[in-house]
mmCIF file of C-alpha atoms in Angstrom:
data_model
loop_
_atom_site.group_PDB
_atom_site.id
_atom_site.type_symbol
_atom_site.label_atom_id
_atom_site.label_comp_id
_atom_site.label_asym_id
_atom_site.label_seq_id
_atom_site.Cartn_x
_atom_site.Cartn_y
_atom_site.Cartn_z
ATOM 1 C CA VAL A 1 68.619 -73.589 -25.399
ATOM 2 C CA SER A 2 68.298 -77.196 -26.557
ATOM 3 C CA THR A 3 65.173 -79.263 -26.006
ATOM 4 C CA GLN A 4 67.269 -81.726 -23.992
ATOM 5 C CA SER A 5 68.539 -78.944 -21.676
ATOM 6 C CA THR A 6 64.998 -77.657 -21.140
ATOM 7 C CA TRP A 7 63.769 -81.167 -20.360
ATOM 8 C CA ASP A 8 66.679 -81.737 -17.944
ATOM 9 C CA ALA A 9 65.952 -78.466 -16.118
ATOM 10 C CA ARG A 10 62.243 -79.247 -15.885
ATOM 11 C CA HIS A 11 62.963 -82.775 -14.712
ATOM 12 C CA LYS A 12 65.365 -81.478 -12.055
ATOM 13 C CA LEU A 13 62.820 -78.898 -10.871
ATOM 14 C CA GLU A 14 60.123 -81.572 -10.578
ATOM 15 C CA ALA A 15 62.512 -83.818 -8.649
ATOM 16 C CA TYR A 16 63.287 -81.034 -6.170
ATOM 17 C CA GLN A 17 59.582 -80.263 -5.831
ATOM 18 C CA ALA A 18 58.914 -83.905 -5.021
ATOM 19 C CA LEU A 19 61.795 -83.998 -2.503
ATOM 20 C CA PHE A 20 60.657 -80.954 -0.545
ATOM 21 C CA TYR A 21 56.992 -81.914 -0.732
ATOM 22 C CA LEU A 22 57.920 -85.275 0.795
ATOM 23 C CA LEU A 23 60.042 -83.634 3.515
ATOM 24 C CA GLN A 24 57.179 -81.261 4.305
ATOM 25 C CA THR A 25 54.310 -83.753 4.363
ATOM 26 C CA GLN A 26 56.166 -86.759 5.841
ATOM 27 C CA PRO A 27 57.855 -85.110 8.845
ATOM 28 C CA LEU A 28 59.559 -88.260 10.132
ATOM 29 C CA TYR A 29 62.181 -87.934 7.361
ATOM 30 C CA LEU A 30 63.130 -84.397 8.385
ATOM 31 C CA ALA A 31 62.984 -85.386 12.067
ATOM 32 C CA ARG A 32 65.444 -88.232 11.442
ATOM 33 C CA LEU A 33 67.758 -85.895 9.521
ATOM 34 C CA ILE A 34 67.730 -83.390 12.404
ATOM 35 C CA PHE A 35 68.955 -86.111 14.782
ATOM 36 C CA VAL A 36 71.825 -87.374 12.603
ATOM 37 C CA GLU A 37 74.924 -86.564 14.676
ATOM 38 C CA GLN A 38 76.959 -85.026 11.827
ATOM 39 C CA PRO A 39 75.000 -85.005 8.546
ATOM 40 C CA LEU A 40 77.914 -83.514 6.579
ATOM 41 C CA GLU A 41 81.563 -84.349 7.263
ATOM 42 C CA ALA A 42 82.680 -80.829 6.335
ATOM 43 C CA TRP A 43 80.313 -79.251 8.864
ATOM 44 C CA SER A 44 80.455 -79.376 12.632
ATOM 45 C CA ALA A 45 77.464 -80.991 14.345
ATOM 46 C CA HIS A 46 76.529 -77.574 15.788
ATOM 47 C CA LYS A 47 76.618 -75.863 12.390
ATOM 48 C CA ALA A 48 74.513 -78.596 10.786
ATOM 49 C CA GLN A 49 71.908 -78.583 13.535
ATOM 50 C CA THR A 50 71.643 -74.777 13.524
ATOM 51 C CA PHE A 51 71.106 -74.932 9.756
ATOM 52 C CA LEU A 52 68.440 -77.626 10.032
ATOM 53 C CA LEU A 53 66.568 -75.947 12.878
ATOM 54 C CA GLY A 54 66.394 -72.771 10.802
ATOM 55 C CA LEU A 55 65.486 -74.719 7.676
ATOM 56 C CA THR A 56 62.328 -76.116 9.274
ATOM 57 C CA GLN A 57 60.870 -72.611 9.412
ATOM 58 C CA ALA A 58 61.427 -72.198 5.657
ATOM 59 C CA VAL A 59 60.126 -75.666 4.759
ATOM 60 C CA TYR A 60 56.854 -74.859 6.538
ATOM 61 C CA ASN A 61 56.731 -71.233 5.364
ATOM 62 C CA TYR A 62 56.931 -70.063 8.983
ATOM 63 C CA ALA A 63 53.547 -71.745 9.619
ATOM 64 C CA SER A 64 51.866 -68.910 7.722
ATOM 65 C CA ASN A 65 48.592 -70.770 7.105
ATOM 66 C CA ALA A 66 46.591 -73.579 8.698
ATOM 67 C CA ARG A 67 48.005 -76.341 6.464
ATOM 68 C CA GLU A 68 51.599 -75.382 7.199
ATOM 69 C CA GLN A 69 50.907 -74.959 10.920
ATOM 70 C CA TYR A 70 49.482 -78.473 10.965
ATOM 71 C CA LEU A 71 52.489 -79.925 9.133
ATOM 72 C CA MET A 72 55.010 -78.054 11.312
ATOM 73 C CA PHE A 73 53.304 -79.233 14.488
ATOM 74 C CA LYS A 74 53.353 -82.782 13.050
ATOM 75 C CA LEU A 75 57.118 -82.404 12.688
ATOM 76 C CA PHE A 76 57.369 -81.331 16.337
ATOM 77 C CA ARG A 77 55.392 -84.429 17.334
ATOM 78 C CA ALA A 78 57.512 -86.771 15.222
ATOM 79 C CA ALA A 79 60.744 -85.225 16.523
ATOM 80 C CA LEU A 80 59.529 -85.499 20.118
ATOM 81 C CA GLU A 81 58.588 -89.162 19.791
ATOM 82 C CA TYR A 82 61.882 -89.979 18.058
ATOM 83 C CA GLU A 83 64.091 -88.115 20.554
ATOM 84 C CA VAL A 84 62.344 -89.438 23.669
ATOM 85 C CA ARG A 85 62.530 -92.992 22.329
ATOM 86 C CA GLU A 86 66.131 -92.884 21.128
ATOM 87 C CA ARG A 87 67.945 -90.539 23.525
ATOM 88 C CA TYR A 88 66.389 -90.469 26.987
ATOM 89 C CA ASN A 89 66.114 -93.053 29.751
ATOM 90 C CA SER A 90 63.939 -91.129 32.215
ATOM 91 C CA VAL A 91 61.641 -88.129 32.443
ATOM 92 C CA LYS A 92 64.205 -86.367 34.645
ATOM 93 C CA ASP A 93 66.894 -86.791 31.973
ATOM 94 C CA PHE A 94 64.558 -85.214 29.434
ATOM 95 C CA THR A 95 63.636 -82.330 31.754
ATOM 96 C CA THR A 96 67.166 -81.466 32.842
ATOM 97 C CA GLY A 97 68.738 -82.053 29.438
ATOM 98 C CA ASN A 98 68.659 -79.777 26.426
ATOM 99 C CA PRO A 99 66.427 -81.670 23.967
ATOM 100 C CA THR A 100 66.731 -80.649 20.342
ATOM 101 C CA VAL A 101 62.958 -80.793 19.904
ATOM 102 C CA ILE A 102 62.468 -78.237 22.693
ATOM 103 C CA ARG A 103 64.835 -75.836 20.912
ATOM 104 C CA LEU A 104 62.911 -76.492 17.708
ATOM 105 C CA VAL A 105 59.586 -75.640 19.363
ATOM 106 C CA MET A 106 60.969 -72.580 21.166
ATOM 107 C CA GLY A 107 62.602 -71.325 17.967
ATOM 108 C CA HIS A 108 59.131 -71.074 16.472
ATOM 109 C CA HIS A 109 57.111 -69.879 19.460
ATOM 110 C CA ARG A 110 59.624 -67.335 20.738
ATOM 111 C CA GLY A 111 59.527 -65.887 17.228
ATOM 112 C CA GLN A 112 56.656 -65.423 14.794
ATOM 113 C CA GLY A 113 54.627 -68.327 16.163
ATOM 114 C CA GLY A 114 54.157 -66.947 19.667
ATOM 115 C CA GLY A 115 51.574 -64.296 18.905
ATOM 116 C CA ASN A 116 51.105 -61.663 21.624
ATOM 117 C CA TYR A 117 50.673 -63.992 24.600
ATOM 118 C CA LEU A 118 53.809 -62.845 26.451
ATOM 119 C CA ALA A 119 53.027 -59.162 25.984
ATOM 120 C CA LYS A 120 49.405 -59.673 26.993
ATOM 121 C CA VAL A 121 50.126 -61.642 30.173
ATOM 122 C CA LEU A 122 53.423 -60.150 31.357
ATOM 123 C CA GLY A 123 53.122 -56.612 29.967
ATOM 124 C CA PRO A 124 50.685 -55.111 32.527
ATOM 125 C CA PHE A 125 52.641 -56.616 35.432
ATOM 126 C CA VAL A 126 56.026 -55.346 34.191
ATOM 127 C CA GLU A 127 54.612 -51.896 33.430
ATOM 128 C CA LYS A 128 53.176 -51.665 36.944
ATOM 129 C CA LEU A 129 56.430 -52.825 38.517
ATOM 130 C CA VAL A 130 58.662 -50.295 36.736
ATOM 131 C CA LYS A 131 56.457 -47.430 37.983
ATOM 132 C CA GLU A 132 57.079 -48.291 41.636
ATOM 133 C CA GLU A 133 59.525 -45.982 43.388
ATOM 134 C CA ASP A 134 61.599 -48.457 45.425
ATOM 135 C CA LEU A 135 62.410 -51.638 43.537
ATOM 136 C CA ASP A 136 65.023 -53.089 45.877
ATOM 137 C CA LEU A 137 63.574 -56.596 46.331
ATOM 138 C CA ASN A 138 66.715 -58.343 47.570
ATOM 139 C CA ILE A 139 65.713 -60.474 50.576
ATOM 140 C CA ASP A 140 69.208 -61.798 51.333
ATOM 141 C CA PRO A 141 69.859 -60.778 54.988
ATOM 142 C CA VAL A 142 73.552 -60.113 54.297
ATOM 143 C CA GLU A 143 72.688 -57.666 51.512
ATOM 144 C CA ILE A 144 69.979 -56.078 53.672
ATOM 145 C CA TYR A 145 72.555 -55.650 56.441
ATOM 146 C CA LYS A 146 75.053 -53.986 54.091
ATOM 147 C CA SER A 147 72.380 -51.595 52.781
ATOM 148 C CA TRP A 148 71.318 -50.745 56.348
ATOM 149 C CA ARG A 149 74.957 -50.176 57.401
ATOM 150 C CA GLY A 150 75.574 -48.011 54.329
ATOM 151 C CA ARG A 151 72.521 -45.850 55.052
ATOM 152 C CA GLU A 152 73.732 -45.379 58.619
ATOM 153 C CA GLU A 153 77.091 -44.090 57.385
ATOM 154 C CA LEU A 154 75.366 -41.802 54.900
ATOM 155 C CA THR A 155 73.093 -40.401 57.610
ATOM 156 C CA THR A 156 75.789 -39.842 60.251
ATOM 157 C CA GLY A 157 78.614 -38.927 57.914
ATOM 158 C CA GLN A 158 80.893 -41.217 59.911
ATOM 159 C CA LYS A 159 82.311 -44.667 59.331
ATOM 160 C CA SER A 160 80.140 -47.292 60.997
ATOM 161 C CA ALA A 161 81.455 -49.244 63.943
ATOM 162 C CA LEU A 162 79.558 -52.284 62.637
ATOM 163 C CA PRO A 163 81.615 -54.963 60.840
ATOM 164 C CA PHE A 164 81.539 -54.788 57.050
ATOM 165 C CA GLU A 165 81.433 -58.557 56.452
ATOM 166 C CA VAL A 166 78.930 -60.698 58.365
ATOM 167 C CA SER A 167 77.408 -64.143 58.007
ATOM 168 C CA ARG A 168 73.721 -64.703 57.354
ATOM 169 C CA GLU A 169 73.177 -65.716 60.968
ATOM 170 C CA ALA A 170 75.036 -62.671 62.290
ATOM 171 C CA ALA A 171 73.066 -60.319 60.027
ATOM 172 C CA LEU A 172 69.786 -61.702 61.351
ATOM 173 C CA GLU A 173 70.786 -60.867 64.927
ATOM 174 C CA TYR A 174 70.088 -57.176 64.207
ATOM 175 C CA PRO A 175 66.407 -56.243 64.695
ATOM 176 C CA ALA A 176 66.564 -53.664 61.892
ATOM 177 C CA VAL A 177 67.695 -56.365 59.441
ATOM 178 C CA ARG A 178 64.994 -58.812 60.534
ATOM 179 C CA GLN A 179 62.282 -56.176 60.231
ATOM 180 C CA ALA A 180 63.484 -55.087 56.795
ATOM 181 C CA MET A 181 63.681 -58.707 55.652
ATOM 182 C CA GLU A 182 60.136 -59.431 56.821
ATOM 183 C CA ARG A 183 58.832 -56.316 55.091
ATOM 184 C CA LEU A 184 60.663 -57.107 51.826
ATOM 185 C CA THR A 185 59.597 -60.762 51.949
ATOM 186 C CA GLU A 186 55.934 -59.760 52.247
ATOM 187 C CA ARG A 187 56.321 -57.434 49.283
ATOM 188 C CA VAL A 188 58.104 -60.016 47.135
ATOM 189 C CA ILE A 189 55.486 -62.680 47.911
ATOM 190 C CA ALA A 190 52.685 -60.233 47.051
ATOM 191 C CA LEU A 191 54.329 -59.477 43.694
ATOM 192 C CA CYS A 192 54.938 -63.184 42.999
ATOM 193 C CA ASN A 193 51.299 -63.937 43.834
ATOM 194 C CA ASP A 194 50.140 -61.195 41.494
ATOM 195 C CA LEU A 195 52.180 -62.477 38.575
ATOM 196 C CA LEU A 196 51.402 -66.137 39.298
ATOM 197 C CA SER A 197 47.677 -65.350 39.254
ATOM 198 C CA ARG A 198 48.070 -63.710 35.849
ATOM 199 C CA ILE A 199 49.966 -66.725 34.493
ATOM 200 C CA VAL A 200 47.786 -69.555 35.828
ATOM 201 C CA SER A 201 44.605 -67.874 34.586
ATOM 202 C CA SER A 202 45.992 -67.606 31.056
ATOM 203 C CA ALA A 203 46.190 -71.257 29.917
ATOM 204 C CA LYS A 204 43.548 -70.735 27.231
ATOM 205 C CA ASP A 205 45.491 -67.766 25.847
ATOM 206 C CA LEU A 206 48.664 -69.793 25.224
ATOM 207 C CA PRO A 207 49.475 -70.363 21.526
ATOM 208 C CA TYR A 208 47.751 -73.525 20.310
ATOM 209 C CA GLY A 209 51.068 -74.903 19.044
ATOM 210 C CA LEU A 210 52.567 -74.799 22.539
ATOM 211 C CA ARG A 211 49.474 -76.309 24.116
ATOM 212 C CA VAL A 212 49.251 -79.196 21.678
ATOM 213 C CA PHE A 213 52.978 -79.827 22.105
ATOM 214 C CA CYS A 214 52.366 -80.050 25.872
ATOM 215 C CA ARG A 215 49.620 -82.573 25.115
ATOM 216 C CA GLU A 216 52.016 -84.614 22.963
ATOM 217 C CA MET A 217 54.764 -84.355 25.608
ATOM 218 C CA TYR A 218 52.443 -85.657 28.288
ATOM 219 C CA VAL A 219 51.275 -88.593 26.140
ATOM 220 C CA THR A 220 54.762 -89.451 24.837
ATOM 221 C CA LEU A 221 56.482 -89.319 28.237
ATOM 222 C CA ARG A 222 53.659 -91.288 29.887
ATOM 223 C CA GLU A 223 53.850 -94.025 27.223
ATOM 224 C CA ARG A 224 57.666 -94.147 27.238
ATOM 225 C CA PHE A 225 58.002 -94.091 31.046
ATOM 226 C CA PRO A 226 54.761 -95.605 32.423
ATOM 227 C CA SER A 227 56.125 -96.104 35.960
ATOM 228 C CA GLU A 228 57.280 -92.514 36.474
ATOM 229 C CA ALA A 229 55.372 -90.143 38.761
ATOM 230 C CA GLU A 230 52.742 -87.805 37.354
ATOM 231 C CA ASP A 231 54.450 -84.838 39.006
ATOM 232 C CA ASP A 232 57.703 -85.562 37.160
ATOM 233 C CA ILE A 233 55.902 -85.444 33.819
ATOM 234 C CA LEU A 234 54.185 -82.197 34.794
ATOM 235 C CA LYS A 235 57.559 -80.742 35.784
ATOM 236 C CA ALA A 236 58.733 -81.507 32.236
ATOM 237 C CA LEU A 237 55.771 -79.491 30.934
ATOM 238 C CA GLY A 238 56.678 -76.727 33.393
ATOM 239 C CA ASN A 239 60.241 -76.674 32.124
ATOM 240 C CA LEU A 240 58.868 -75.959 28.658
ATOM 241 C CA LEU A 241 56.125 -73.484 29.544
ATOM 242 C CA TYR A 242 57.662 -71.509 32.369
ATOM 243 C CA TYR A 243 61.446 -71.925 32.240
ATOM 244 C CA ARG A 244 61.883 -71.965 28.459
ATOM 245 C CA TYR A 245 59.000 -69.750 27.361
ATOM 246 C CA ILE A 246 57.814 -67.340 30.063
ATOM 247 C CA ASN A 247 60.925 -66.870 32.209
ATOM 248 C CA PRO A 248 63.259 -65.442 29.497
ATOM 249 C CA ALA A 249 60.628 -62.844 28.563
ATOM 250 C CA LEU A 250 60.207 -61.871 32.213
ATOM 251 C CA ILE A 251 63.885 -61.232 32.949
ATOM 252 C CA ALA A 252 64.500 -59.483 29.603
ATOM 253 C CA PRO A 253 61.120 -57.972 28.638
ATOM 254 C CA GLU A 254 62.253 -55.507 26.004
ATOM 255 C CA SER A 255 61.702 -57.828 23.031
ATOM 256 C CA ASP A 256 58.803 -60.176 23.803
ATOM 257 C CA VAL A 257 56.927 -57.968 26.282
ATOM 258 C CA GLN A 258 57.912 -54.676 24.611
ATOM 259 C CA VAL A 259 58.524 -52.833 27.892
ATOM 260 C CA GLN A 260 61.770 -50.995 28.621
ATOM 261 C CA VAL A 261 63.233 -51.510 32.110
ATOM 262 C CA ASP A 262 66.178 -50.015 34.003
ATOM 263 C CA ASP A 263 68.778 -51.992 35.968
ATOM 264 C CA GLN A 264 66.879 -51.775 39.259
ATOM 265 C CA ALA A 265 63.655 -53.060 37.698
ATOM 266 C CA ARG A 266 65.586 -55.833 35.967
ATOM 267 C CA LYS A 267 67.006 -56.985 39.308
ATOM 268 C CA GLY A 268 63.523 -56.972 40.793
ATOM 269 C CA LEU A 269 62.153 -59.003 37.892
ATOM 270 C CA ALA A 270 65.041 -61.460 38.242
ATOM 271 C CA GLN A 271 64.210 -61.940 41.938
ATOM 272 C CA ILE A 272 60.540 -62.625 41.153
ATOM 273 C CA ALA A 273 61.454 -64.902 38.226
ATOM 274 C CA LYS A 274 63.824 -66.925 40.423
ATOM 275 C CA ILE A 275 61.138 -67.660 43.017
ATOM 276 C CA LEU A 276 58.528 -68.524 40.383
ATOM 277 C CA GLN A 277 61.011 -70.814 38.656
ATOM 278 C CA ILE A 278 61.549 -72.770 41.888
ATOM 279 C CA ALA A 279 57.764 -73.024 42.328
ATOM 280 C CA ALA A 280 57.237 -74.108 38.694
ATOM 281 C CA ALA A 281 59.879 -76.824 39.138
ATOM 282 C CA GLY A 282 58.211 -78.095 42.308
ATOM 283 C CA GLN A 283 61.426 -77.662 44.311
ATOM 284 C CA TYR A 284 59.779 -77.162 47.683
ATOM 285 C CA ASP A 285 62.094 -77.547 50.680
ATOM 286 C CA GLY A 286 59.888 -79.017 53.386
ATOM 287 C CA SER A 287 62.674 -78.981 55.984
ATOM 288 C CA ILE A 288 62.500 -75.191 56.446
ATOM 289 C CA GLU A 289 59.211 -73.387 57.084
ATOM 290 C CA THR A 290 59.620 -69.842 55.819
ATOM 291 C CA PRO A 291 57.097 -67.549 54.099
ATOM 292 C CA ILE A 292 58.965 -67.994 50.792
ATOM 293 C CA ASN A 293 58.905 -71.794 51.094
ATOM 294 C CA GLN A 294 55.211 -71.711 51.933
ATOM 295 C CA PHE A 295 54.598 -69.640 48.800
ATOM 296 C CA ILE A 296 56.669 -72.093 46.719
ATOM 297 C CA LYS A 297 54.662 -75.040 48.050
ATOM 298 C CA GLY A 298 51.344 -73.379 47.193
ATOM 299 C CA GLY A 299 52.781 -72.029 43.943
ATOM 300 C CA TRP A 300 53.676 -75.531 42.734
ATOM 301 C CA ALA A 301 50.075 -76.676 43.284
ATOM 302 C CA ARG A 302 48.808 -73.750 41.192
ATOM 303 C CA PHE A 303 51.435 -74.247 38.482
ATOM 304 C CA ARG A 304 50.635 -77.966 38.385
ATOM 305 C CA ALA A 305 46.984 -77.232 37.613
ATOM 306 C CA PHE A 306 48.074 -74.702 34.976
ATOM 307 C CA PHE A 307 50.303 -77.246 33.212
ATOM 308 C CA LEU A 308 47.485 -79.799 33.156
ATOM 309 C CA GLU A 309 45.048 -77.220 31.793
ATOM 310 C CA ALA A 310 47.514 -76.139 29.102
ATOM 311 C CA ALA A 311 47.717 -79.732 27.803
ATOM 312 C CA LYS A 312 43.933 -80.142 27.498
ATOM 313 C CA VAL A 313 43.404 -79.309 23.832
ATOM 314 C CA PRO A 314 42.057 -81.167 20.802
ATOM 315 C CA SER A 315 44.542 -83.211 18.790
ATOM 316 C CA LEU A 316 46.189 -81.766 15.694
ATOM 317 C CA GLU A 317 43.851 -83.681 13.423
ATOM 318 C CA GLU A 318 40.743 -82.516 15.301
ATOM 319 C CA HIS A 319 41.885 -78.901 15.575
ATOM 320 C CA PHE A 320 42.774 -78.557 11.891
ATOM 321 C CA SER A 321 40.031 -80.922 10.602
ATOM 322 C CA VAL A 322 42.585 -82.989 8.689
ATOM 323 C CA ASP A 323 42.361 -86.564 7.403
ATOM 324 C CA GLU A 324 44.295 -88.709 4.908
ATOM 325 C CA TYR A 325 42.500 -87.088 1.957
ATOM 326 C CA SER A 326 43.215 -83.463 2.845
ATOM 327 C CA GLU A 327 46.331 -83.161 0.660
ATOM 328 C CA VAL A 328 44.589 -84.799 -2.299
ATOM 329 C CA VAL A 329 41.762 -82.266 -2.467
ATOM 330 C CA LEU A 330 43.879 -79.117 -2.126
ATOM 331 C CA LEU A 331 42.673 -76.455 -4.553
ATOM 332 C CA THR A 332 45.881 -74.416 -4.416
ATOM 333 C CA ARG A 333 49.183 -76.072 -5.188
ATOM 334 C CA PRO A 334 51.519 -75.856 -2.129
ATOM 335 C CA ALA A 335 54.627 -73.691 -2.522
ATOM 336 C CA ILE A 336 57.847 -73.458 -0.515
ATOM 337 C CA VAL A 337 60.062 -70.369 -0.708
ATOM 338 C CA ILE A 338 63.660 -71.548 -0.311
ATOM 339 C CA SER A 339 67.008 -70.359 -1.652
ATOM 340 C CA TYR A 340 69.118 -72.355 -4.120
ATOM 341 C CA HIS A 341 71.840 -72.379 -1.459
ATOM 342 C CA ASN A 342 69.582 -74.127 1.054
ATOM 343 C CA MET A 343 68.212 -76.508 -1.587
ATOM 344 C CA TYR A 344 71.743 -77.574 -2.417
ATOM 345 C CA TRP A 345 72.754 -78.288 1.176
ATOM 346 C CA VAL A 346 69.539 -80.131 1.995
ATOM 347 C CA HIS A 347 70.053 -82.316 -1.077
ATOM 348 C CA ARG A 348 73.633 -83.019 0.038
ATOM 349 C CA MET A 349 72.503 -83.958 3.538
ATOM 350 C CA VAL A 350 69.681 -86.202 2.363
ATOM 351 C CA HIS A 351 71.959 -87.974 -0.123
ATOM 352 C CA ALA A 352 74.737 -88.474 2.447
ATOM 353 C CA ASN A 353 72.371 -89.874 5.088
ATOM 354 C CA ILE A 354 69.747 -91.671 3.026
ATOM 355 C CA ASP A 355 70.151 -94.922 4.978
ATOM 356 C CA ALA A 356 69.436 -93.167 8.291
ATOM 357 C CA ILE A 357 66.528 -91.155 6.933
ATOM 358 C CA ALA A 358 64.770 -93.767 4.793
ATOM 359 C CA ALA A 359 66.052 -97.197 5.733
ATOM 360 C CA ALA A 360 62.899 -99.185 4.988
ATOM 361 C CA ALA A 361 62.499 -100.855 1.613
ATOM 362 C CA GLN A 362 59.095 -99.240 1.051
ATOM 363 C CA ASP A 363 60.359 -95.676 1.617
ATOM 364 C CA PRO A 364 59.845 -93.521 -1.506
#
């Protein structure tokens, strides 16, 4: 091998090291690249974004140590600030949309970055629920009516004289249906209260990365939309914490909670999850006073306090004890494990979109 070839290879390696070190330690560049609509002409926007969202885990070594956690969470913050500023005109738009930064955060915390929070908080509740004998928690009066009618036919061995199809109002005219509905409603509310108590008392057990992201969400949305109601901002936090993080693990607990459930238990969990989701979103219907609506109203107040508590954490810099000199005094040289294939495509994307990523004259 010639001296020139060796020098060229070493020079190329050093250039790639500098590129990825810059992408890792200056997260705004990677954040801008993530939000380029179609970074490569040959790739669809979906393919490119899926690649980049997965790439962030590799660039930060799956947040395997404190330095890389800090840098990854800095990327989340930069991506949040950029997306809120450039793509959303209200808190409601952000909450009801499908922000890329939320998928980025959930991709980490629903995977290796989530720790055992979901299993710790949801596991005992799910295990207790699956051991119960009767898990029919459907409180729809029409379904209760059909079950009651079916049991009557099974008991008598004869076809029921009652109509098969009825409206909600007609179903509630039968005392047996009303009594069953009241009994089931009490049971469902008791189960929802049990689980809600477990959730709202667990704010300090949430992964720090999720909590500090809630802090950054609150600050960013408040600064971007200063006239919007406090409750709307807290509902955005609830969309992240409950709907995106807790709810999927509750309705499909096999992976995150590590509890196996049968179809009946899954339906029961879905019923509980649905009511808690309405409460977490603050969707209280004040025009109808029912026990479920009363629970939802009180549930929102408890969730609201939980979301506020979750966001009360030290900043990234305080938590990780980082300042502008931290990188300079590192004793161990940082390393990124990444395939040649991914290096190639990142280089292509950066080169093709350099004006969008580093438009300022002073950018390195």
